């Protein structure tokens, strides 16, 4: 699982910082999470092909999280896209994008499929053989979801030595990987656990932005390998965090600690601070595995 | 008059080039013309204060000319703007911006005034003591206007030497500047032409993008000091220009020549070309005063 931060600053695009957008590579998918203004340019800088993105997840309809989307949708048309593009986001997102394309008389010539969200409960919104994506209801000024990306438990790994020892025909290998016991020609049962190893632990990643401190999410994100949690403010501005329904670095760290996550990645920094190192310092007082998101930075889980 | 090009490339924002946006400084106004994605960052790079922009002119509702507007409007709110912001653009622009702000529950706390355009005739859309702004109906795939910015004829310049010679009291200076003759205490009439000089010739600038070759605009832009005319293609792609209702560099030069403009500035280059110098070369075969727009470039008239 590879996470590329395209933008991780709050509010407005600036000369050297970008509003929220990131790309998660998971089991051959390239998922785009949020799409602030400038996302197209950031994708190009990272040499990520637009055509590889088939699913876009939008947390909420504040501009710094989706004003790059109309342009991206239009550019995909200009690039000759023909594959379906799926957009998951709050109710209203379809009307917004549709209106902008209609005004320009430039409807896409590829299928654009909207999955509008309005539930206040966590929902499974995408599933295939290898992954699931669920919503994480957040608590912000407008209706907002985080997203939980999980690999499914893979096939068991063949114990090649054991299969040789028992002289098992290759024809049985698929069944062994699926966890089945084997019955030999002599009628002897060989337990699957002798013939295979446990598959690697599936990885998981949770994106939680924007939100105020919300302990209800802890059960949903328990033990994820990576948690991106917004930290718009430091504790010295806790009153602003409360007023604008954002979190402080310390609050993000408390969530990470209670959820026993593998790694906390902080982001969505207010542009009032001159150094983001202060966010790490504050979070480290509560939880030890803290990293700072920054535009262009890559995390691997 | 000072023109700052923020972006002058067609279609999509890229790592090193920006879609259409420019700022015209004229008689203490700072007018923003078009607002492609990335305009905010380009304004910051040029150190142009958002608060100095009170009027934004949008030619048409294709994304590369206005997808930066929702973000700019939102940022003005975050920056604490309280002055009115005027937006001139095709009918539909109000609905689009209003919907996006409504979805984010983030209406501006400053007055946002839309001036929606739908006339196919040239119209006076802004006037004050020193300038006028008129629309230039263009011919593109969707309803599009160019904009003609004109200084008004200023006051006459006082001939200081002559006023001394005739011993004219300062109290009369304002009337002299307004072109009036002076009657001395002895009843003698001194002609204004003896006491003042002609004011400087008022400057004018025309923005014409996007449009196919359209000779109807020539009478409107006759003898402007600066003409920005789109040249999306070279003559080798004239068939594409015709199909997409854009112009070639040669066609832009023909318009400039027929209108006897002071300077032709080419822009809105298709990103298919690796060098924009070819546009200049092609236009120079028809008209001698050709310049190339480029992001960050400044022109003075």
PDB file of C-alpha atoms in Angstrom, chain B residues 11-290:
ATOM      1  CA  UNK B  11      -7.463  23.381 -22.105  1.00  0.00           C
ATOM      2  CA  UNK B  12      -5.787  22.067 -18.929  1.00  0.00           C
ATOM      3  CA  UNK B  13      -3.496  23.235 -16.140  1.00  0.00           C
ATOM      4  CA  UNK B  14      -0.058  21.609 -16.418  1.00  0.00           C
ATOM      5  CA  UNK B  15       3.111  21.607 -14.364  1.00  0.00           C
ATOM      6  CA  UNK B  16       4.554  24.697 -16.038  1.00  0.00           C
ATOM      7  CA  UNK B  17       1.603  26.318 -17.822  1.00  0.00           C
ATOM      8  CA  UNK B  18      -1.698  27.735 -16.662  1.00  0.00           C
ATOM      9  CA  UNK B  19      -5.125  28.164 -18.249  1.00  0.00           C
ATOM     10  CA  UNK B  20      -6.430  31.625 -19.087  1.00  0.00           C
ATOM     11  CA  UNK B  21      -6.273  34.452 -16.566  1.00  0.00           C
ATOM     12  CA  UNK B  22      -4.836  37.949 -16.665  1.00  0.00           C
ATOM     13  CA  UNK B  23      -4.874  41.153 -14.654  1.00  0.00           C
ATOM     14  CA  UNK B  24      -5.280  44.571 -16.245  1.00  0.00           C
ATOM     15  CA  UNK B  25      -4.205  47.611 -14.250  1.00  0.00           C
ATOM     16  CA  UNK B  26      -5.982  50.691 -15.580  1.00  0.00           C
ATOM     17  CA  UNK B  27      -6.539  53.999 -13.768  1.00  0.00           C
ATOM     18  CA  UNK B  28      -6.198  52.483 -10.299  1.00  0.00           C
ATOM     19  CA  UNK B  29      -8.453  49.541 -11.124  1.00  0.00           C
ATOM     20  CA  UNK B  30      -7.139  45.994 -11.024  1.00  0.00           C
ATOM     21  CA  UNK B  31      -9.404  43.985 -13.329  1.00  0.00           C
ATOM     22  CA  UNK B  32      -9.200  40.192 -13.390  1.00  0.00           C
ATOM     23  CA  UNK B  33     -10.013  38.759 -16.816  1.00  0.00           C
ATOM     24  CA  UNK B  34     -10.944  35.064 -16.781  1.00  0.00           C
ATOM     25  CA  UNK B  35     -10.034  32.787 -13.918  1.00  0.00           C
ATOM     26  CA  UNK B  36      -8.790  29.329 -14.894  1.00  0.00           C
ATOM     27  CA  UNK B  37      -7.795  26.801 -12.240  1.00  0.00           C
ATOM     28  CA  UNK B  38      -4.628  27.971 -10.493  1.00  0.00           C
ATOM     29  CA  UNK B  39      -5.353  31.704 -10.756  1.00  0.00           C
ATOM     30  CA  UNK B  40      -5.022  32.168  -6.980  1.00  0.00           C
ATOM     31  CA  UNK B  41      -1.518  30.755  -6.974  1.00  0.00           C
ATOM     32  CA  UNK B  42      -0.554  32.832 -10.018  1.00  0.00           C
ATOM     33  CA  UNK B  43      -1.852  35.988  -8.293  1.00  0.00           C
ATOM     34  CA  UNK B  44       0.272  35.154  -5.265  1.00  0.00           C
ATOM     35  CA  UNK B  45       3.347  34.550  -7.408  1.00  0.00           C
ATOM     36  CA  UNK B  46       2.851  38.022  -8.919  1.00  0.00           C
ATOM     37  CA  UNK B  47       2.258  39.458  -5.429  1.00  0.00           C
ATOM     38  CA  UNK B  48      -1.073  40.905  -6.494  1.00  0.00           C
ATOM     39  CA  UNK B  49      -3.319  41.505  -3.505  1.00  0.00           C
ATOM     40  CA  UNK B  50      -6.705  39.795  -3.836  1.00  0.00           C
ATOM     41  CA  UNK B  51      -8.279  42.721  -2.007  1.00  0.00           C
ATOM     42  CA  UNK B  52      -7.399  45.099  -4.855  1.00  0.00           C
ATOM     43  CA  UNK B  53      -9.576  43.159  -7.299  1.00  0.00           C
ATOM     44  CA  UNK B  54     -13.160  44.408  -7.291  1.00  0.00           C
ATOM     45  CA  UNK B  55     -14.252  43.382 -10.783  1.00  0.00           C
ATOM     46  CA  UNK B  56     -13.843  39.995 -12.464  1.00  0.00           C
ATOM     47  CA  UNK B  57     -14.720  39.490 -16.143  1.00  0.00           C
ATOM     48  CA  UNK B  58     -15.390  35.949 -17.370  1.00  0.00           C
ATOM     49  CA  UNK B  59     -15.459  35.417 -21.137  1.00  0.00           C
ATOM     50  CA  UNK B  60     -17.264  32.075 -21.216  1.00  0.00           C
ATOM     51  CA  UNK B  61     -18.048  29.052 -19.118  1.00  0.00           C
ATOM     52  CA  UNK B  62     -15.495  26.545 -20.347  1.00  0.00           C
ATOM     53  CA  UNK B  63     -13.513  25.193 -17.427  1.00  0.00           C
ATOM     54  CA  UNK B  64     -10.146  26.567 -18.507  1.00  0.00           C
ATOM     55  CA  UNK B  65     -11.591  30.082 -18.189  1.00  0.00           C
ATOM     56  CA  UNK B  66     -13.502  29.912 -14.886  1.00  0.00           C
ATOM     57  CA  UNK B  67     -12.807  26.805 -12.770  1.00  0.00           C
ATOM     58  CA  UNK B  68     -10.537  28.926 -10.573  1.00  0.00           C
ATOM     59  CA  UNK B  69     -13.366  31.284  -9.690  1.00  0.00           C
ATOM     60  CA  UNK B  70     -15.176  29.305  -6.949  1.00  0.00           C
ATOM     61  CA  UNK B  71     -11.912  28.961  -5.040  1.00  0.00           C
ATOM     62  CA  UNK B  72     -11.002  32.619  -5.451  1.00  0.00           C
ATOM     63  CA  UNK B  73     -14.423  33.720  -4.215  1.00  0.00           C
ATOM     64  CA  UNK B  74     -14.041  31.411  -1.187  1.00  0.00           C
ATOM     65  CA  UNK B  75     -10.524  32.582  -0.415  1.00  0.00           C
ATOM     66  CA  UNK B  76     -11.678  36.218  -0.418  1.00  0.00           C
ATOM     67  CA  UNK B  77     -14.035  35.268   2.406  1.00  0.00           C
ATOM     68  CA  UNK B  78     -11.233  33.595   4.364  1.00  0.00           C
ATOM     69  CA  UNK B  79      -9.077  36.686   3.884  1.00  0.00           C
ATOM     70  CA  UNK B  80     -11.770  38.746   5.598  1.00  0.00           C
ATOM     71  CA  UNK B  81     -12.929  40.700   2.569  1.00  0.00           C
ATOM     72  CA  UNK B  82     -15.793  43.098   3.189  1.00  0.00           C
ATOM     73  CA  UNK B  83     -15.857  45.076  -0.061  1.00  0.00           C
ATOM     74  CA  UNK B  84     -18.254  44.169  -2.851  1.00  0.00           C
ATOM     75  CA  UNK B  85     -16.909  41.838  -5.535  1.00  0.00           C
ATOM     76  CA  UNK B  86     -18.442  42.196  -9.013  1.00  0.00           C
ATOM     77  CA  UNK B  87     -18.483  39.273 -11.407  1.00  0.00           C
ATOM     78  CA  UNK B  88     -19.390  39.769 -15.074  1.00  0.00           C
ATOM     79  CA  UNK B  89     -20.027  36.621 -17.097  1.00  0.00           C
ATOM     80  CA  UNK B  90     -22.463  34.565 -19.129  1.00  0.00           C
ATOM     81  CA  UNK B  91     -25.880  33.746 -17.764  1.00  0.00           C
ATOM     82  CA  UNK B  92     -25.534  30.684 -15.533  1.00  0.00           C
ATOM     83  CA  UNK B  93     -22.432  31.854 -13.709  1.00  0.00           C
ATOM     84  CA  UNK B  94     -24.445  32.997 -10.704  1.00  0.00           C
ATOM     85  CA  UNK B  95     -26.203  29.652 -10.388  1.00  0.00           C
ATOM     86  CA  UNK B  96     -22.880  27.799 -10.617  1.00  0.00           C
ATOM     87  CA  UNK B  97     -20.999  29.812  -8.003  1.00  0.00           C
ATOM     88  CA  UNK B  98     -24.021  30.042  -5.720  1.00  0.00           C
ATOM     89  CA  UNK B  99     -24.557  26.280  -5.802  1.00  0.00           C
ATOM     90  CA  UNK B 100     -20.923  25.526  -4.973  1.00  0.00           C
ATOM     91  CA  UNK B 101     -20.946  27.927  -2.037  1.00  0.00           C
ATOM     92  CA  UNK B 102     -24.291  26.582  -0.816  1.00  0.00           C
ATOM     93  CA  UNK B 103     -23.071  22.969  -0.891  1.00  0.00           C
ATOM     94  CA  UNK B 104     -20.128  23.955   1.288  1.00  0.00           C
ATOM     95  CA  UNK B 105     -22.441  25.977   3.550  1.00  0.00           C
ATOM     96  CA  UNK B 106     -19.925  28.768   3.104  1.00  0.00           C
ATOM     97  CA  UNK B 107     -21.662  31.801   1.687  1.00  0.00           C
ATOM     98  CA  UNK B 108     -19.481  34.894   1.430  1.00  0.00           C
ATOM     99  CA  UNK B 109     -19.708  37.479   4.178  1.00  0.00           C
ATOM    100  CA  UNK B 110     -18.972  40.236   1.642  1.00  0.00           C
ATOM    101  CA  UNK B 111     -21.382  41.334  -1.099  1.00  0.00           C
ATOM    102  CA  UNK B 112     -20.999  39.227  -4.221  1.00  0.00           C
ATOM    103  CA  UNK B 113     -22.689  40.885  -7.162  1.00  0.00           C
ATOM    104  CA  UNK B 114     -23.247  39.062 -10.421  1.00  0.00           C
ATOM    105  CA  UNK B 115     -23.751  40.856 -13.726  1.00  0.00           C
ATOM    106  CA  UNK B 116     -25.004  38.144 -16.022  1.00  0.00           C
ATOM    107  CA  UNK B 117     -24.545  38.674 -19.745  1.00  0.00           C
ATOM    108  CA  UNK B 118     -26.717  37.273 -22.516  1.00  0.00           C
ATOM    109  CA  UNK B 119     -26.798  39.955 -25.214  1.00  0.00           C
ATOM    110  CA  UNK B 120     -25.337  39.214 -28.605  1.00  0.00           C
ATOM    111  CA  UNK B 121     -24.626  42.924 -29.137  1.00  0.00           C
ATOM    112  CA  UNK B 122     -21.755  44.871 -27.629  1.00  0.00           C
ATOM    113  CA  UNK B 123     -22.785  46.422 -24.311  1.00  0.00           C
ATOM    114  CA  UNK B 124     -21.360  48.943 -21.882  1.00  0.00           C
ATOM    115  CA  UNK B 125     -21.063  46.943 -18.655  1.00  0.00           C
ATOM    116  CA  UNK B 126     -18.952  49.214 -16.435  1.00  0.00           C
ATOM    117  CA  UNK B 127     -18.252  52.920 -16.405  1.00  0.00           C
ATOM    118  CA  UNK B 128     -16.765  55.410 -13.990  1.00  0.00           C
ATOM    119  CA  UNK B 129     -15.139  58.842 -14.315  1.00  0.00           C
ATOM    120  CA  UNK B 130     -12.015  57.442 -15.907  1.00  0.00           C
ATOM    121  CA  UNK B 131     -12.791  54.208 -17.744  1.00  0.00           C
ATOM    122  CA  UNK B 132     -15.390  52.192 -19.626  1.00  0.00           C
ATOM    123  CA  UNK B 133     -15.685  48.450 -20.152  1.00  0.00           C
ATOM    124  CA  UNK B 134     -17.694  47.069 -23.065  1.00  0.00           C
ATOM    125  CA  UNK B 135     -18.366  43.530 -24.229  1.00  0.00           C
ATOM    126  CA  UNK B 136     -17.082  42.228 -27.576  1.00  0.00           C
ATOM    127  CA  UNK B 137     -19.413  39.453 -28.805  1.00  0.00           C
ATOM    128  CA  UNK B 138     -17.240  36.538 -29.963  1.00  0.00           C
ATOM    129  CA  UNK B 139     -17.955  33.402 -31.949  1.00  0.00           C
ATOM    130  CA  UNK B 140     -17.107  30.220 -30.038  1.00  0.00           C
ATOM    131  CA  UNK B 141     -18.802  26.909 -29.252  1.00  0.00           C
ATOM    132  CA  UNK B 142     -20.630  28.465 -26.289  1.00  0.00           C
ATOM    133  CA  UNK B 143     -21.820  32.021 -25.595  1.00  0.00           C
ATOM    134  CA  UNK B 144     -18.648  34.104 -25.261  1.00  0.00           C
ATOM    135  CA  UNK B 145     -17.680  37.753 -24.838  1.00  0.00           C
ATOM    136  CA  UNK B 146     -14.400  39.508 -25.177  1.00  0.00           C
ATOM    137  CA  UNK B 147     -13.935  42.752 -23.229  1.00  0.00           C
ATOM    138  CA  UNK B 148     -12.863  46.205 -24.360  1.00  0.00           C
ATOM    139  CA  UNK B 149     -11.263  48.393 -21.704  1.00  0.00           C
ATOM    140  CA  UNK B 150     -10.962  52.090 -22.528  1.00  0.00           C
ATOM    141  CA  UNK B 151      -9.594  55.065 -20.658  1.00  0.00           C
ATOM    142  CA  UNK B 152     -11.713  58.181 -21.001  1.00  0.00           C
ATOM    143  CA  UNK B 153     -10.210  61.342 -22.407  1.00  0.00           C
ATOM    144  CA  UNK B 154      -8.548  63.000 -19.417  1.00  0.00           C
ATOM    145  CA  UNK B 155      -8.397  66.667 -18.442  1.00  0.00           C
ATOM    146  CA  UNK B 156      -6.398  69.105 -20.575  1.00  0.00           C
ATOM    147  CA  UNK B 157      -2.880  69.838 -19.305  1.00  0.00           C
ATOM    148  CA  UNK B 158      -2.244  73.315 -17.927  1.00  0.00           C
ATOM    149  CA  UNK B 159       0.228  75.438 -19.918  1.00  0.00           C
ATOM    150  CA  UNK B 160       1.938  76.832 -16.830  1.00  0.00           C
ATOM    151  CA  UNK B 161       4.070  79.273 -18.762  1.00  0.00           C
ATOM    152  CA  UNK B 162       1.035  80.773 -20.493  1.00  0.00           C
ATOM    153  CA  UNK B 163      -0.933  81.140 -17.253  1.00  0.00           C
ATOM    154  CA  UNK B 164       2.033  83.068 -15.790  1.00  0.00           C
ATOM    155  CA  UNK B 165       2.298  85.241 -18.862  1.00  0.00           C
ATOM    156  CA  UNK B 166      -1.376  86.205 -18.613  1.00  0.00           C
ATOM    157  CA  UNK B 167      -1.140  86.369 -14.797  1.00  0.00           C
ATOM    158  CA  UNK B 168      -4.145  84.069 -14.389  1.00  0.00           C
ATOM    159  CA  UNK B 169      -5.270  83.308 -10.860  1.00  0.00           C
ATOM    160  CA  UNK B 170      -5.065  79.689  -9.660  1.00  0.00           C
ATOM    161  CA  UNK B 171      -8.818  79.774  -9.041  1.00  0.00           C
ATOM    162  CA  UNK B 172      -9.307  79.439 -12.806  1.00  0.00           C
ATOM    163  CA  UNK B 173      -7.003  76.437 -13.277  1.00  0.00           C
ATOM    164  CA  UNK B 174      -9.764  73.824 -12.927  1.00  0.00           C
ATOM    165  CA  UNK B 175     -11.841  75.531 -15.593  1.00  0.00           C
ATOM    166  CA  UNK B 176      -8.849  75.673 -17.907  1.00  0.00           C
ATOM    167  CA  UNK B 177      -8.231  71.947 -17.441  1.00  0.00           C
ATOM    168  CA  UNK B 178     -11.891  71.380 -18.352  1.00  0.00           C
ATOM    169  CA  UNK B 179     -11.355  73.251 -21.649  1.00  0.00           C
ATOM    170  CA  UNK B 180     -12.999  76.567 -20.825  1.00  0.00           C
ATOM    171  CA  UNK B 181     -11.837  79.940 -22.169  1.00  0.00           C
ATOM    172  CA  UNK B 182     -10.937  82.585 -19.592  1.00  0.00           C
ATOM    173  CA  UNK B 183     -12.275  86.136 -19.350  1.00  0.00           C
ATOM    174  CA  UNK B 184      -9.810  88.489 -17.604  1.00  0.00           C
ATOM    175  CA  UNK B 185     -10.809  91.327 -15.232  1.00  0.00           C
ATOM    176  CA  UNK B 186     -10.298  93.653 -18.218  1.00  0.00           C
ATOM    177  CA  UNK B 187     -12.911  91.690 -20.188  1.00  0.00           C
ATOM    178  CA  UNK B 188     -10.329  90.149 -22.499  1.00  0.00           C
ATOM    179  CA  UNK B 189     -11.107  86.563 -23.677  1.00  0.00           C
ATOM    180  CA  UNK B 190      -8.141  84.185 -23.673  1.00  0.00           C
ATOM    181  CA  UNK B 191      -8.778  81.070 -25.718  1.00  0.00           C
ATOM    182  CA  UNK B 192      -8.343  77.782 -23.841  1.00  0.00           C
ATOM    183  CA  UNK B 193      -6.014  76.487 -26.568  1.00  0.00           C
ATOM    184  CA  UNK B 194      -3.512  79.175 -25.509  1.00  0.00           C
ATOM    185  CA  UNK B 195      -3.660  78.114 -21.867  1.00  0.00           C
ATOM    186  CA  UNK B 196      -3.610  74.332 -22.098  1.00  0.00           C
ATOM    187  CA  UNK B 197      -2.355  71.345 -24.047  1.00  0.00           C
ATOM    188  CA  UNK B 198      -4.331  68.372 -25.376  1.00  0.00           C
ATOM    189  CA  UNK B 199      -4.606  65.536 -22.840  1.00  0.00           C
ATOM    190  CA  UNK B 200      -2.714  62.340 -23.604  1.00  0.00           C
ATOM    191  CA  UNK B 201      -4.522  60.011 -26.003  1.00  0.00           C
ATOM    192  CA  UNK B 202      -6.602  57.568 -23.927  1.00  0.00           C
ATOM    193  CA  UNK B 203      -5.325  54.008 -23.979  1.00  0.00           C
ATOM    194  CA  UNK B 204      -7.432  50.972 -24.774  1.00  0.00           C
ATOM    195  CA  UNK B 205      -7.081  47.198 -24.491  1.00  0.00           C
ATOM    196  CA  UNK B 206      -9.191  44.423 -26.018  1.00  0.00           C
ATOM    197  CA  UNK B 207      -9.308  40.847 -24.767  1.00  0.00           C
ATOM    198  CA  UNK B 208     -10.640  38.425 -27.396  1.00  0.00           C
ATOM    199  CA  UNK B 209     -10.619  34.779 -26.313  1.00  0.00           C
ATOM    200  CA  UNK B 210     -11.974  32.254 -27.181  1.00  0.00           C
ATOM    201  CA  UNK B 211     -13.186  32.878 -30.707  1.00  0.00           C
ATOM    202  CA  UNK B 212     -12.961  31.697 -34.250  1.00  0.00           C
ATOM    203  CA  UNK B 213     -11.915  34.208 -36.910  1.00  0.00           C
ATOM    204  CA  UNK B 214     -14.650  36.820 -36.673  1.00  0.00           C
ATOM    205  CA  UNK B 215     -14.223  40.031 -38.711  1.00  0.00           C
ATOM    206  CA  UNK B 216     -17.333  41.509 -37.058  1.00  0.00           C
ATOM    207  CA  UNK B 217     -15.185  42.465 -34.066  1.00  0.00           C
ATOM    208  CA  UNK B 218     -12.875  44.684 -36.151  1.00  0.00           C
ATOM    209  CA  UNK B 219     -15.046  47.804 -35.933  1.00  0.00           C
ATOM    210  CA  UNK B 220     -15.290  47.420 -32.137  1.00  0.00           C
ATOM    211  CA  UNK B 221     -11.565  47.093 -31.519  1.00  0.00           C
ATOM    212  CA  UNK B 222     -10.383  49.606 -34.139  1.00  0.00           C
ATOM    213  CA  UNK B 223      -7.004  51.106 -33.166  1.00  0.00           C
ATOM    214  CA  UNK B 224      -6.839  49.712 -29.645  1.00  0.00           C
ATOM    215  CA  UNK B 225      -3.355  49.978 -28.170  1.00  0.00           C
ATOM    216  CA  UNK B 226      -3.277  46.337 -27.177  1.00  0.00           C
ATOM    217  CA  UNK B 227      -5.210  43.381 -28.562  1.00  0.00           C
ATOM    218  CA  UNK B 228      -4.986  39.983 -26.901  1.00  0.00           C
ATOM    219  CA  UNK B 229      -6.369  37.586 -29.474  1.00  0.00           C
ATOM    220  CA  UNK B 230      -6.481  33.859 -29.071  1.00  0.00           C
ATOM    221  CA  UNK B 231      -4.371  31.722 -31.395  1.00  0.00           C
ATOM    222  CA  UNK B 232      -5.051  28.186 -30.312  1.00  0.00           C
ATOM    223  CA  UNK B 233      -3.654  26.674 -33.491  1.00  0.00           C
ATOM    224  CA  UNK B 234      -1.222  27.242 -36.342  1.00  0.00           C
ATOM    225  CA  UNK B 235      -2.424  27.244 -39.954  1.00  0.00           C
ATOM    226  CA  UNK B 236      -1.251  23.627 -40.284  1.00  0.00           C
ATOM    227  CA  UNK B 237      -4.143  22.765 -37.930  1.00  0.00           C
ATOM    228  CA  UNK B 238      -6.640  25.202 -39.494  1.00  0.00           C
ATOM    229  CA  UNK B 239      -9.133  22.345 -39.837  1.00  0.00           C
ATOM    230  CA  UNK B 240      -9.066  21.875 -36.046  1.00  0.00           C
ATOM    231  CA  UNK B 241      -9.482  25.619 -35.504  1.00  0.00           C
ATOM    232  CA  UNK B 242     -12.569  25.576 -37.684  1.00  0.00           C
ATOM    233  CA  UNK B 243     -13.971  22.458 -36.031  1.00  0.00           C
ATOM    234  CA  UNK B 244     -13.467  23.725 -32.467  1.00  0.00           C
ATOM    235  CA  UNK B 245     -14.257  27.378 -33.250  1.00  0.00           C
ATOM    236  CA  UNK B 246     -10.808  28.667 -32.391  1.00  0.00           C
ATOM    237  CA  UNK B 247      -8.395  30.864 -34.384  1.00  0.00           C
ATOM    238  CA  UNK B 248      -5.012  30.324 -35.951  1.00  0.00           C
ATOM    239  CA  UNK B 249      -2.119  32.747 -35.400  1.00  0.00           C
ATOM    240  CA  UNK B 250      -2.532  33.933 -38.973  1.00  0.00           C
ATOM    241  CA  UNK B 251      -6.224  34.662 -38.476  1.00  0.00           C
ATOM    242  CA  UNK B 252      -5.477  36.611 -35.290  1.00  0.00           C
ATOM    243  CA  UNK B 253      -2.925  38.653 -37.240  1.00  0.00           C
ATOM    244  CA  UNK B 254      -5.477  39.416 -39.944  1.00  0.00           C
ATOM    245  CA  UNK B 255      -7.872  40.773 -37.320  1.00  0.00           C
ATOM    246  CA  UNK B 256      -5.058  42.882 -35.810  1.00  0.00           C
ATOM    247  CA  UNK B 257      -4.094  44.230 -39.209  1.00  0.00           C
ATOM    248  CA  UNK B 258      -7.637  45.126 -40.253  1.00  0.00           C
ATOM    249  CA  UNK B 259      -8.223  46.809 -36.886  1.00  0.00           C
ATOM    250  CA  UNK B 260      -4.859  48.655 -37.051  1.00  0.00           C
ATOM    251  CA  UNK B 261      -4.088  47.831 -33.446  1.00  0.00           C
ATOM    252  CA  UNK B 262      -0.983  49.103 -31.679  1.00  0.00           C
ATOM    253  CA  UNK B 263       0.180  45.670 -30.570  1.00  0.00           C
ATOM    254  CA  UNK B 264      -1.113  42.128 -31.062  1.00  0.00           C
ATOM    255  CA  UNK B 265      -0.574  39.763 -28.149  1.00  0.00           C
ATOM    256  CA  UNK B 266      -1.109  36.097 -28.990  1.00  0.00           C
ATOM    257  CA  UNK B 267      -2.202  33.492 -26.445  1.00  0.00           C
ATOM    258  CA  UNK B 268      -4.433  30.495 -25.635  1.00  0.00           C
ATOM    259  CA  UNK B 269      -1.932  28.191 -27.316  1.00  0.00           C
ATOM    260  CA  UNK B 270      -2.887  24.559 -27.699  1.00  0.00           C
ATOM    261  CA  UNK B 271      -0.581  22.431 -25.585  1.00  0.00           C
ATOM    262  CA  UNK B 272       0.148  20.233 -28.630  1.00  0.00           C
ATOM    263  CA  UNK B 273       2.910  22.612 -29.725  1.00  0.00           C
ATOM    264  CA  UNK B 274       6.342  22.338 -28.153  1.00  0.00           C
ATOM    265  CA  UNK B 275       7.370  25.912 -28.981  1.00  0.00           C
ATOM    266  CA  UNK B 276       5.181  29.015 -29.030  1.00  0.00           C
ATOM    267  CA  UNK B 277       7.692  30.894 -31.227  1.00  0.00           C
ATOM    268  CA  UNK B 278       5.999  29.339 -34.258  1.00  0.00           C
ATOM    269  CA  UNK B 279       2.860  31.365 -33.452  1.00  0.00           C
ATOM    270  CA  UNK B 280       4.820  34.607 -33.635  1.00  0.00           C
ATOM    271  CA  UNK B 281       6.510  33.594 -36.868  1.00  0.00           C
ATOM    272  CA  UNK B 282       3.187  32.802 -38.510  1.00  0.00           C
ATOM    273  CA  UNK B 283       1.508  36.025 -37.354  1.00  0.00           C
ATOM    274  CA  UNK B 284       4.484  38.193 -38.400  1.00  0.00           C
ATOM    275  CA  UNK B 285       3.869  37.218 -42.014  1.00  0.00           C
ATOM    276  CA  UNK B 286       0.625  39.220 -41.846  1.00  0.00           C
ATOM    277  CA  UNK B 287       1.168  41.897 -39.172  1.00  0.00           C
ATOM    278  CA  UNK B 288       4.403  43.347 -37.870  1.00  0.00           C
ATOM    279  CA  UNK B 289       3.609  44.239 -34.240  1.00  0.00           C
ATOM    280  CA  UNK B 290       3.221  40.811 -32.675  1.00  0.00           C
TER     281      UNK B 290
END
